[in-house]
Coordinates of C-alpha atoms and ligand atoms in Angstrom, one line a residue:
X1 CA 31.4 -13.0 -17.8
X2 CA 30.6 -9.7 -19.2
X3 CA 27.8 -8.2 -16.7
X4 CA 25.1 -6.3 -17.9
X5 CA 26.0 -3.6 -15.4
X6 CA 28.2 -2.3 -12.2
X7 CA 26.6 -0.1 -9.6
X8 CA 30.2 1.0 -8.1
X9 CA 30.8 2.5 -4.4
X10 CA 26.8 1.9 -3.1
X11 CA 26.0 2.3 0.2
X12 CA 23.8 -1.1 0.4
X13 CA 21.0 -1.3 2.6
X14 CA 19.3 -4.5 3.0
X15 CA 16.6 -5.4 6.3
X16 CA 19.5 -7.2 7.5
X17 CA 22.7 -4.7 6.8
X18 CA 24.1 -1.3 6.3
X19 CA 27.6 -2.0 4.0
X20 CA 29.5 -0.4 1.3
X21 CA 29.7 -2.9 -2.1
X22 CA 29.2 -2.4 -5.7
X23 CA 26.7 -4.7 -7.6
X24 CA 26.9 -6.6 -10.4
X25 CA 23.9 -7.2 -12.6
X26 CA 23.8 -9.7 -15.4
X27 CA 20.3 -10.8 -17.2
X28 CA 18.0 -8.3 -15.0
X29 CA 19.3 -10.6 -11.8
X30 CA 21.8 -9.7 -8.8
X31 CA 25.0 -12.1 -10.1
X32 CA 27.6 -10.3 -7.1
X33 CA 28.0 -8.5 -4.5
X34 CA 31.3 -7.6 -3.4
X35 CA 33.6 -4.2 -1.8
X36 CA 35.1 -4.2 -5.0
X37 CA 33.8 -6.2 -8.2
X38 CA 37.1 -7.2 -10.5
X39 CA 35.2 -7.1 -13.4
X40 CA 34.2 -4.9 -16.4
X41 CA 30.6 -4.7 -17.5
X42 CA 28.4 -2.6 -20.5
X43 CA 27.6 0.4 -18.1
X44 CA 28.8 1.3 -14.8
X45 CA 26.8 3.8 -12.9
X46 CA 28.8 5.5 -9.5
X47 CA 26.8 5.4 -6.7
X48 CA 29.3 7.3 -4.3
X49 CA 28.0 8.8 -1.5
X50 CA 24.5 7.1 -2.2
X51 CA 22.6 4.6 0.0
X52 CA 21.0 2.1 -2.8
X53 CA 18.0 0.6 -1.4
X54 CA 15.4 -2.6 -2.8
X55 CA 13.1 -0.9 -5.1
X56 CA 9.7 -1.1 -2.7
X57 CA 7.2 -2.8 -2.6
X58 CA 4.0 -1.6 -2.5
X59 CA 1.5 -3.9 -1.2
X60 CA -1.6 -2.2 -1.2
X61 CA -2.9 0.1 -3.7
X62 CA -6.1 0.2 -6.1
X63 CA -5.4 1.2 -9.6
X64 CA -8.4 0.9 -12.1
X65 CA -10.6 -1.0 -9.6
X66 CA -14.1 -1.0 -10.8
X67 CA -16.4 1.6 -9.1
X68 CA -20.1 2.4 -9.1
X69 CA -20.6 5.1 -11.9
X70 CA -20.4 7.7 -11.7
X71 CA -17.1 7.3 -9.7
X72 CA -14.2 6.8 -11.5
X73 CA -10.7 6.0 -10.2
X74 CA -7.8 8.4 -11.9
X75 CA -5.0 6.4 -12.3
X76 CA -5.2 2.7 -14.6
X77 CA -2.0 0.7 -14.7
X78 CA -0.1 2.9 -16.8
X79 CA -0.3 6.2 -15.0
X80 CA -0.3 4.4 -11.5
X81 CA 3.0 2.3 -12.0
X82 CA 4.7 5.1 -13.9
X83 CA 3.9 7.0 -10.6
X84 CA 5.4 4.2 -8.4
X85 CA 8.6 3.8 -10.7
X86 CA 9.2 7.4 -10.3
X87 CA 9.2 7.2 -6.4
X88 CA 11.5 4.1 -5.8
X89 CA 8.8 1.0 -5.8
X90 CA 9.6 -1.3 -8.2
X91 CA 6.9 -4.2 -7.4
X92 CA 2.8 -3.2 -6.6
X93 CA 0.0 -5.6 -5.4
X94 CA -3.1 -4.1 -6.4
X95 CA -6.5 -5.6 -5.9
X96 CA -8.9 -8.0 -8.2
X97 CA -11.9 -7.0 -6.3
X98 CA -14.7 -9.7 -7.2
X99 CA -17.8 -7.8 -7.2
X100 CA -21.2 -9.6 -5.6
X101 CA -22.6 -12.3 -7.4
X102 CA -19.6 -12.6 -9.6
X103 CA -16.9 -15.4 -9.7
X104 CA -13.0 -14.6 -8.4
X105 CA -11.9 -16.1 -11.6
X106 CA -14.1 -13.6 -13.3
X107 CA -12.7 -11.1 -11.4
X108 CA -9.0 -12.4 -11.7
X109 CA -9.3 -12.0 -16.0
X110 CA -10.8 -8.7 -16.0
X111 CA -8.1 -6.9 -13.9
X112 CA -5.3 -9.0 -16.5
X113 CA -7.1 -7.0 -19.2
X114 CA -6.8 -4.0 -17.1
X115 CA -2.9 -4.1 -16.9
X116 CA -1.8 -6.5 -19.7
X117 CA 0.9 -4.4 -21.3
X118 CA 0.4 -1.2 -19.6
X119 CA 2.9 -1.4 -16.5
X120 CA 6.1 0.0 -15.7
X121 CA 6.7 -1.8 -12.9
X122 CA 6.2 -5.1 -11.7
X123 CA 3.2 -6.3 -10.2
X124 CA 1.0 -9.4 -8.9
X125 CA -2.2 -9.5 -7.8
X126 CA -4.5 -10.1 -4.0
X127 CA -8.2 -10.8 -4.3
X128 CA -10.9 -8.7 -2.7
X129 CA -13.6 -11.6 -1.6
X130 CA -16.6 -9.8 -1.7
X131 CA -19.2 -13.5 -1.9
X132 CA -17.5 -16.1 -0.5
X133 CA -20.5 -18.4 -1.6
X134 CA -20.0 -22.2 -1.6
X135 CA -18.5 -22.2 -5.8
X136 CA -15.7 -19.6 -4.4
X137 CA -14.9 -20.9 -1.1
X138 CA -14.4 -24.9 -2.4
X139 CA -13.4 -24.6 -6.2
X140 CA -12.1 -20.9 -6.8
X141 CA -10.3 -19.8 -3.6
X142 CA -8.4 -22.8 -3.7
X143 CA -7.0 -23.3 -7.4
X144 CA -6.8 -19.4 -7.4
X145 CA -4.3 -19.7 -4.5
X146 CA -2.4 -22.6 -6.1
X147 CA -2.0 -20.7 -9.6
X148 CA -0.4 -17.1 -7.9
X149 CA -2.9 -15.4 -5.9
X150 CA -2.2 -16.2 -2.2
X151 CA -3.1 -13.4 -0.6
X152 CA -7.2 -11.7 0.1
X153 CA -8.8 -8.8 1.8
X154 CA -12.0 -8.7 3.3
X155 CA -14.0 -6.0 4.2
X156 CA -15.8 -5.4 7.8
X157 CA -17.5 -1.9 6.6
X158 CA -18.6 -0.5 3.1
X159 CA -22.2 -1.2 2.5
X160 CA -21.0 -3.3 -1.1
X161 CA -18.1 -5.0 0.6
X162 CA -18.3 -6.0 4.1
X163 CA -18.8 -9.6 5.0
X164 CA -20.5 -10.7 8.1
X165 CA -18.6 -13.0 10.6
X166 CA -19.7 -15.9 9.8
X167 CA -18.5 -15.2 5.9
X168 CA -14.6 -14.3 7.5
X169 CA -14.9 -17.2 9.4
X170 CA -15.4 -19.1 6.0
X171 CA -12.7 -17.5 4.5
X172 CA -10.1 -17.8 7.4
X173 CA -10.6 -21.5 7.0
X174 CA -9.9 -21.7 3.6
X175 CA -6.8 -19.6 4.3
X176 CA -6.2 -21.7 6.6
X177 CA -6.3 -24.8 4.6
X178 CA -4.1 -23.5 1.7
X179 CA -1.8 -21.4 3.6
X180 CA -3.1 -18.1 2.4
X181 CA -2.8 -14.6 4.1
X182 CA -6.0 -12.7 4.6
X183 CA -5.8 -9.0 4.8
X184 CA -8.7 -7.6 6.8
X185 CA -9.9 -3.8 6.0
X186 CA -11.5 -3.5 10.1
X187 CA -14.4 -1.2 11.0
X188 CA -17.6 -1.5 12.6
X189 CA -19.8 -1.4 10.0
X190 CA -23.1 -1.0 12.1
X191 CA -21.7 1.5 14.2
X192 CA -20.2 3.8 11.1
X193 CA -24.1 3.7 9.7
X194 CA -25.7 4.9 12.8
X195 CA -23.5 7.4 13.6
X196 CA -23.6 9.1 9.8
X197 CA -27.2 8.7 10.1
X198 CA -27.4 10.9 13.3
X199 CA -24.6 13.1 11.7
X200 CA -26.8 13.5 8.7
X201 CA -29.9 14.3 10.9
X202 CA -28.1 16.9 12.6
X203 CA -27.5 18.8 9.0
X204 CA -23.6 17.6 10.0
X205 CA -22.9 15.9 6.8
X206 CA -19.5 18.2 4.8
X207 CA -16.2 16.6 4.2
X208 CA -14.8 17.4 8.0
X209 CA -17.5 14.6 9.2
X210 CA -16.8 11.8 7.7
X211 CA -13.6 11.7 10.8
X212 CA -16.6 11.7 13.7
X213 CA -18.8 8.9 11.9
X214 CA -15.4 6.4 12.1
X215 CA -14.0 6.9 15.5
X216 CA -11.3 5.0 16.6
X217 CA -13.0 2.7 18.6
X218 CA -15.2 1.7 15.5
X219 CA -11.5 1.0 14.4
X220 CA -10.8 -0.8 18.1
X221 CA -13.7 -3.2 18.0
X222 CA -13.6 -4.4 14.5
X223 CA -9.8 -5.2 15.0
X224 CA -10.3 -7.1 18.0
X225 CA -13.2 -9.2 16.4
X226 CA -10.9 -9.4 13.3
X227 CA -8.6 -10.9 16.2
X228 CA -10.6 -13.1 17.6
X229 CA -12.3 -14.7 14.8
X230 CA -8.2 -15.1 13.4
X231 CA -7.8 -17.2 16.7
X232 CA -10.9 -19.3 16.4
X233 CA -10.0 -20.2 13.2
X234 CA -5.9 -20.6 14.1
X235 CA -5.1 -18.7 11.0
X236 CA -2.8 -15.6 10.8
X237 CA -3.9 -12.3 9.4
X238 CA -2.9 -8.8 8.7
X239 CA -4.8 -5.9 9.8
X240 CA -4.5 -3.2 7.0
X241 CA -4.3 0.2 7.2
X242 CA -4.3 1.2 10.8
X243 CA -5.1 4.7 12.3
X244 CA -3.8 4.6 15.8
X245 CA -3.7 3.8 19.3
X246 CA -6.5 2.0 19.8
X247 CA -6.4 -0.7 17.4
X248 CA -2.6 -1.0 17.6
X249 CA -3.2 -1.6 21.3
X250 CA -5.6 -4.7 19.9
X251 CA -2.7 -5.7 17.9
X252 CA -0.2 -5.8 20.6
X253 CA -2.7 -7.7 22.8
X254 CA -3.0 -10.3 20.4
X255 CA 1.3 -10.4 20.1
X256 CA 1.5 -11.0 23.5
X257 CA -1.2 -13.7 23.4
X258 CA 1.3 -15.5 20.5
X259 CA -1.4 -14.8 18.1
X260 CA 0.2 -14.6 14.3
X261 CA -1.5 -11.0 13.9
X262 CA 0.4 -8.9 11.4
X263 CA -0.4 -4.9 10.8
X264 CA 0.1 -2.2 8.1
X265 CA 0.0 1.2 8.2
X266 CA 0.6 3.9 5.3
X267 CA 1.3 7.0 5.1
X268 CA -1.8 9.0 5.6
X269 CA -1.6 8.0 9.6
X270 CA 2.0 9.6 10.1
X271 CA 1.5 12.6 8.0
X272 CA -2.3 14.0 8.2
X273 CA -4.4 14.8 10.5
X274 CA -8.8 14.8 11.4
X275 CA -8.3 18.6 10.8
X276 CA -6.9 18.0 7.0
X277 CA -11.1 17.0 6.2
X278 CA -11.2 20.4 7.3
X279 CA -11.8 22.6 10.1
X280 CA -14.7 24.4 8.8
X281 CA -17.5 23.1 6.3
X282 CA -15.1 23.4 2.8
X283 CA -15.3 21.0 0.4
X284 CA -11.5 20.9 0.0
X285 CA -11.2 18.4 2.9
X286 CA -12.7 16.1 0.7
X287 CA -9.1 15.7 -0.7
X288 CA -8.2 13.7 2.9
X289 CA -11.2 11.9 3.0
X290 CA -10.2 7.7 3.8
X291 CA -11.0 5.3 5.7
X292 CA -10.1 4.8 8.6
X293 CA -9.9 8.9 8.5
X294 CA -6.1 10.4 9.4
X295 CA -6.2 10.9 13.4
X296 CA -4.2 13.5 15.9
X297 CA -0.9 13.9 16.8
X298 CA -0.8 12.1 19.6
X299 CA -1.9 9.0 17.3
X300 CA 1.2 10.1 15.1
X301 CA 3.6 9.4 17.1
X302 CA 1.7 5.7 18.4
X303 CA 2.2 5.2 14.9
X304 CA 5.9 6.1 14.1
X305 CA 6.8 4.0 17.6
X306 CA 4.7 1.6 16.2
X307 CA 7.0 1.4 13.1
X308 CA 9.8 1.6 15.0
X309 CA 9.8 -1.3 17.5
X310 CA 8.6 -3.8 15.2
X311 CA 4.7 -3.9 15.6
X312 CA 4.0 -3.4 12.2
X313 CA 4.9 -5.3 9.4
X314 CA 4.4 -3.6 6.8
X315 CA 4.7 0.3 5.1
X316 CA 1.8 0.6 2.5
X317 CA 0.2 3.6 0.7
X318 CA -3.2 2.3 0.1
X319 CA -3.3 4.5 -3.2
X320 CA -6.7 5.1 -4.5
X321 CA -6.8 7.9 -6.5
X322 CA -9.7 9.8 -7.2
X323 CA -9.4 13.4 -9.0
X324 CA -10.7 16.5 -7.0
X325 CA -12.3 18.2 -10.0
X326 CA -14.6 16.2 -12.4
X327 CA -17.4 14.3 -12.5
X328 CA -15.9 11.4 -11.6
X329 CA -13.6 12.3 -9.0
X330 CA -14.5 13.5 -5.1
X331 CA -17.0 15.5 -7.0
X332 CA -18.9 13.0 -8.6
X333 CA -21.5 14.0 -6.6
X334 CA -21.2 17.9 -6.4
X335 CA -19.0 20.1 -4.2
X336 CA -21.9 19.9 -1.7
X337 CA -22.5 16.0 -1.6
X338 CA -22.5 14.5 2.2
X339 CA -19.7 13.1 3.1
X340 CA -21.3 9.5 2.5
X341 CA -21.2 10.1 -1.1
X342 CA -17.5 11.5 -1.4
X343 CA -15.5 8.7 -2.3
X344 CA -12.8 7.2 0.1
X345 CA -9.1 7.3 -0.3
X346 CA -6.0 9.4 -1.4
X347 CA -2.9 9.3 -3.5
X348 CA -0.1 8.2 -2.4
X349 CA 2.2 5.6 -4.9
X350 CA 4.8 7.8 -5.2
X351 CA 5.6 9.7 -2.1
X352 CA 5.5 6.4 0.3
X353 CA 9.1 6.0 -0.2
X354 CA 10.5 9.3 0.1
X355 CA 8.0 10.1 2.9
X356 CA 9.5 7.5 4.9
X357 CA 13.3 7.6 3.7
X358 CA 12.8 11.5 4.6
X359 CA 11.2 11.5 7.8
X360 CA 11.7 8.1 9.4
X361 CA 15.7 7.4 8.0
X362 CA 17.0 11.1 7.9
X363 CA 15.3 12.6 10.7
X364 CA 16.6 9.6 12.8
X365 CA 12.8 7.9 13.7
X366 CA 13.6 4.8 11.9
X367 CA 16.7 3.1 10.6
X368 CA 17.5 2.5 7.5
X369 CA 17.7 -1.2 7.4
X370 CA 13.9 -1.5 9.0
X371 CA 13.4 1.4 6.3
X372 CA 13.8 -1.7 4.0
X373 CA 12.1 -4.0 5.9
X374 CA 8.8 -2.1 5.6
X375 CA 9.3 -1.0 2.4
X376 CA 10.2 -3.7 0.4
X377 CA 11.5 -6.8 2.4
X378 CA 8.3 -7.6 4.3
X379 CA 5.9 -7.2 1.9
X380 CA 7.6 -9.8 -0.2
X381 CA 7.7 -12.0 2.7
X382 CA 3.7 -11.3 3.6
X383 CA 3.0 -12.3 0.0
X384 CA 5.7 -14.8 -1.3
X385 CA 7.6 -12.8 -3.0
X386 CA 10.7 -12.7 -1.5
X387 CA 13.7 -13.5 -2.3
X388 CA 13.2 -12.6 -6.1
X389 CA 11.4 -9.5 -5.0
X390 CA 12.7 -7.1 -1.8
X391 CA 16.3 -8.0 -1.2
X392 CA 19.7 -7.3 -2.4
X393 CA 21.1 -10.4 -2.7
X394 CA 22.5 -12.2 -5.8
X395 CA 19.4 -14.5 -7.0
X396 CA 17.2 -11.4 -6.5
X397 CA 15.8 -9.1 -9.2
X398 CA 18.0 -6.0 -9.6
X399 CA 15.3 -4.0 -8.1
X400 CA 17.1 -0.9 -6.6
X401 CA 16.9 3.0 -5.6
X402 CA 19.7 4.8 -5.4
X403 CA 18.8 7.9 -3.2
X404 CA 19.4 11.5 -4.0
X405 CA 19.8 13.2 -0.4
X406 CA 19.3 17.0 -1.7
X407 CA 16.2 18.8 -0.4
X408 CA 12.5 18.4 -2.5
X409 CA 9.5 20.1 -2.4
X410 CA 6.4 17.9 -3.0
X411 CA 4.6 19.6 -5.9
X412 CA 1.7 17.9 -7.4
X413 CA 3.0 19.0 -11.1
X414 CA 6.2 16.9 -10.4
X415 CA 4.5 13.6 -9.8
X416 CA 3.6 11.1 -12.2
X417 CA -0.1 10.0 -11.0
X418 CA -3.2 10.9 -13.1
X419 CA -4.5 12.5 -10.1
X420 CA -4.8 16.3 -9.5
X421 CA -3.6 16.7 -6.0
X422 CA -1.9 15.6 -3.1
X423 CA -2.3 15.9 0.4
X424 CA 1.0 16.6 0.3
X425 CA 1.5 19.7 -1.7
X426 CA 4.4 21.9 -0.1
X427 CA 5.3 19.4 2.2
X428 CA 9.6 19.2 2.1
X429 CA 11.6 16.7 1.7
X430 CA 15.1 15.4 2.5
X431 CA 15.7 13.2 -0.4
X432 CA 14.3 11.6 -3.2
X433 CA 15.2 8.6 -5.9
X434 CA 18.0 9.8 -7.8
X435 CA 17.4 6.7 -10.1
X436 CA 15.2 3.4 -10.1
X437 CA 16.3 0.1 -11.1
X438 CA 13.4 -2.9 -12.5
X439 CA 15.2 -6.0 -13.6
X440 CA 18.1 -4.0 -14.2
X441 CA 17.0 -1.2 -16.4
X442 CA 16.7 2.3 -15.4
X443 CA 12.9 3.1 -15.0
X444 CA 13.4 6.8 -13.3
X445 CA 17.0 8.9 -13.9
X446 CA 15.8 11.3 -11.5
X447 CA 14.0 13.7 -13.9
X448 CA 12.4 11.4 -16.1
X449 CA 10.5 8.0 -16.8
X450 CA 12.6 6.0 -18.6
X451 CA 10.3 3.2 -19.4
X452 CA 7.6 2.3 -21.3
X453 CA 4.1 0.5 -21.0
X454 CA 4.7 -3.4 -20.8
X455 CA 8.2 -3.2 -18.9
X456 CA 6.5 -4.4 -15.5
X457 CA 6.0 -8.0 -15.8
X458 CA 3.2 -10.0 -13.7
X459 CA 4.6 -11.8 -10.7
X460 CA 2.9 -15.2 -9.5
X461 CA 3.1 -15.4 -5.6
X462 CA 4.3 -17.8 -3.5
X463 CA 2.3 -18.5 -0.4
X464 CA 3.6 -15.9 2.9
X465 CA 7.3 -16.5 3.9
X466 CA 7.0 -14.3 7.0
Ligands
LIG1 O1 -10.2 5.0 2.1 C1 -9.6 4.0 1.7 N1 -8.8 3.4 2.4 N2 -9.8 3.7 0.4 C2 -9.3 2.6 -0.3 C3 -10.1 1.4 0.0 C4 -9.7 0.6 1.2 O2 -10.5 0.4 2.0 O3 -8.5 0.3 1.3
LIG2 ZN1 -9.5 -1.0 3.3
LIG3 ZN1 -7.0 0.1 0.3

């Protein structure tokens, strides 16, 4: 057989192994794996010296998700996956947010609109449930989770979003009954609203506030309810994005009960801090501004152990990009608005991989195979994927980064994302995709995109694997 493709001399990195092979590619699949491949193919590409990772998986980001005008998110489906393909991830699972009083299916066909031939990468989709009303949680829910869509988050906080208990409870069920994963976004909603309200009467509202109205135990309470109502129900669930010590000491209480509680945390919680919003009254923290807010240090390192020792499953960006300038942007409400108004969340598609290759693999916090792992192999597990997506293993899509280990400078000019910052301007680097493989073909050579709209295809997903 004639293969498409050799990658010679990798250094091949799965969640499993660290071993040197080349790979054969035949038909956008993995056919081989082997120390030497006796064969001749189209194109060959020498990977000597290189570790050749899965292309990530990115299993929480927000591209083109419908916002309240005047608020605008920067990046649709082209600029966001042209970002992700440029940093090493290869798969994204954005959300289909069903907005109140709408159905999921309605929901479902607008975000197909929203990225039908526009994506460089692959993606599938989860489902925000925002009205779990009787239509949704008997007919929709269920045939939506037999026809691809097996994983949704819901929302303890945000005045549009949140659900009450009762609602998760309704939700867990049907998760429950159809094997679904529920991802569950969890702060105290009541608490949040009371505490911005005495922020607000105390004149305290600029950028640098929004940190003190969301504590961590706001963080710590919701994620032990989120726990609890998981166990009343009996149904596994993944807490997304969390800040820091207190709510991962929630999540290791409910390990050590048995309880099937799964966590993520991104980026943001390793690499910012509260005084990013700003130490003084500037509107440039605004650029930080998510929730749950960046927290100290100390809560740093809780999270990097965290990653380390297996207590979370996941390595997310949570990518919702809003420009600083413009009226659509952080701005949307003017460079004085209260931090209630600013809206919530930071870019971060294409620096989650070499973030973490960078400072977890080359600065010895992490290995490299749970590098994988977090990066591509669990998140294709969490939301049946896997084995097609976030593996090296013949079967699986020839989905791979081969990594450049010369130093990089984070410049916002460089990156591929429609938005006009990053938190993480300056910041250096130890490494960064040298190239980035979807199906095969070469989607990033290191300086440039290589693709075009319409290469990502849309994945159906199994139900969870992990
Ligand atoms: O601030 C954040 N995290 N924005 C994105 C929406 C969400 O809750 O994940
Ligand atoms: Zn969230
Ligand atoms: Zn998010």
């Amino acid at each position: 057989m004639l293969l498409d493709l050799i990658i010679r001399n990798a250094k091949v990195a799965t969640a499993a192994d660290v071993f040197h092979a080349d790979i054969g590619i035949k038909d956008g699949l993995i056919v081989c794996i082997s120390s030497t491949i006796d064969q001749t193919a189209e194109r060959q590409i020498d990977a000597a010296g290189r570790v050749v990772t899965p292309g990530g998986v990115d299993a929480h980001c927000h591209l083109d998700q419908p916002m309240a005008p005047p608020v605008k998110m920067a990046d649709d489906f082209e600029t966001g996956t042209r970002s992700a393909a440029c940093g090493g991830t290869t798969t994204i699972i954005p959300f289909a947010a069903q907005a109140k009083g709408e159905s999921l299916q309605a929901a479902v066909d607008d975000y197909h609109r929203r990225s039908d031939g526009k994506a460089h990468v692959d993606y599938a989709f989860h489902l925000i449930v925002n009205d779990p009303s009787p239509n949704v949680l008997t007919n929709e829910l269920p045939a939506l989770i037999q026809s691809g869509y097996s994983s949704f988050k819901v929302y303890m906080t945000y005045d549009d979003m949140k659900l009450d208990d009762g609602q998760i409870l309704d939700v867990l069920a049907v998760a429950k009954q159809h094997n679904a994963m529920v991802m569950i976004h969890a702060e105290n909603a009541d608490c949040i609203e009371w505490l911005t309200k005495r922020l607000e009467s105390a004149s305290q509202t600029s950028a640098r506030f929004h940190t003190r109205s969301r504590p961590m135990l706001v963080e710590r309470e919701a994620t032990h309810r989120a726990i609890s109502l998981a166990e009343l129900v009996d149904q596994p669930i993944l807490i997304v994005h969390v800040s820091g010590r207190e709510a991962v000491e929630q999540i290791r209480w409910a390990r050590a009960h048995g309880l099937k509680v799964f966590a993520e945390t991104c980026p943001q919680y390793l690499f910012l801090t509260a005084e990013d919003l700003g130490i003084d009254d500037s509107f440039e923290g605004a650029k930080c501004i998510c929730s749950p807010p960046p927290r100290d240090a100390s809560n740093q390192e809780v999270i990097w152990n965290g990653l380390a020792d297996g207590l979370f499953t996941v390595f997310s960006s949570d990518h919702a990009p809003f420009k600083f300038e413009g009226p659509d942007g952080k701005q949307a409400f003017g460079t004085d608005a209260a931090f209630r108004h600013i809206p919530n969340g930071i870019p971060g598609l294409e620096t989650r991989m070499p973030l973490l290759y960078s400072e977890g693999v080359l600065k010895g916090r992490i290995s490299l195979t749970k590098f994988v792992e977090l990066t591509a192999t669990n998140p294709a597990k969490t939301y049946g994927l896997h084995p097609r997506k976030g593996t090296i293993a013949p079967g699986a899509d020839a989905d791979l980064v081969i990594w450049d280990e010369t130093p990089y400078v984070i410049r916002n000019d460089q990156l591929h994302h429609a938005v006009d910052y990053t938190p993480y301007e300056g910041r250096e680097l130890l490494a960064w995709p040298a190239m980035t493989l979807l199906r095969g073909q070469v989607v990033w050579d290191g300086k440039q995109l290589c693709s075009t709209p319409g290469t990502g295809q849309f994945l159906k997903c199994d139900l969870p694997t992990i």
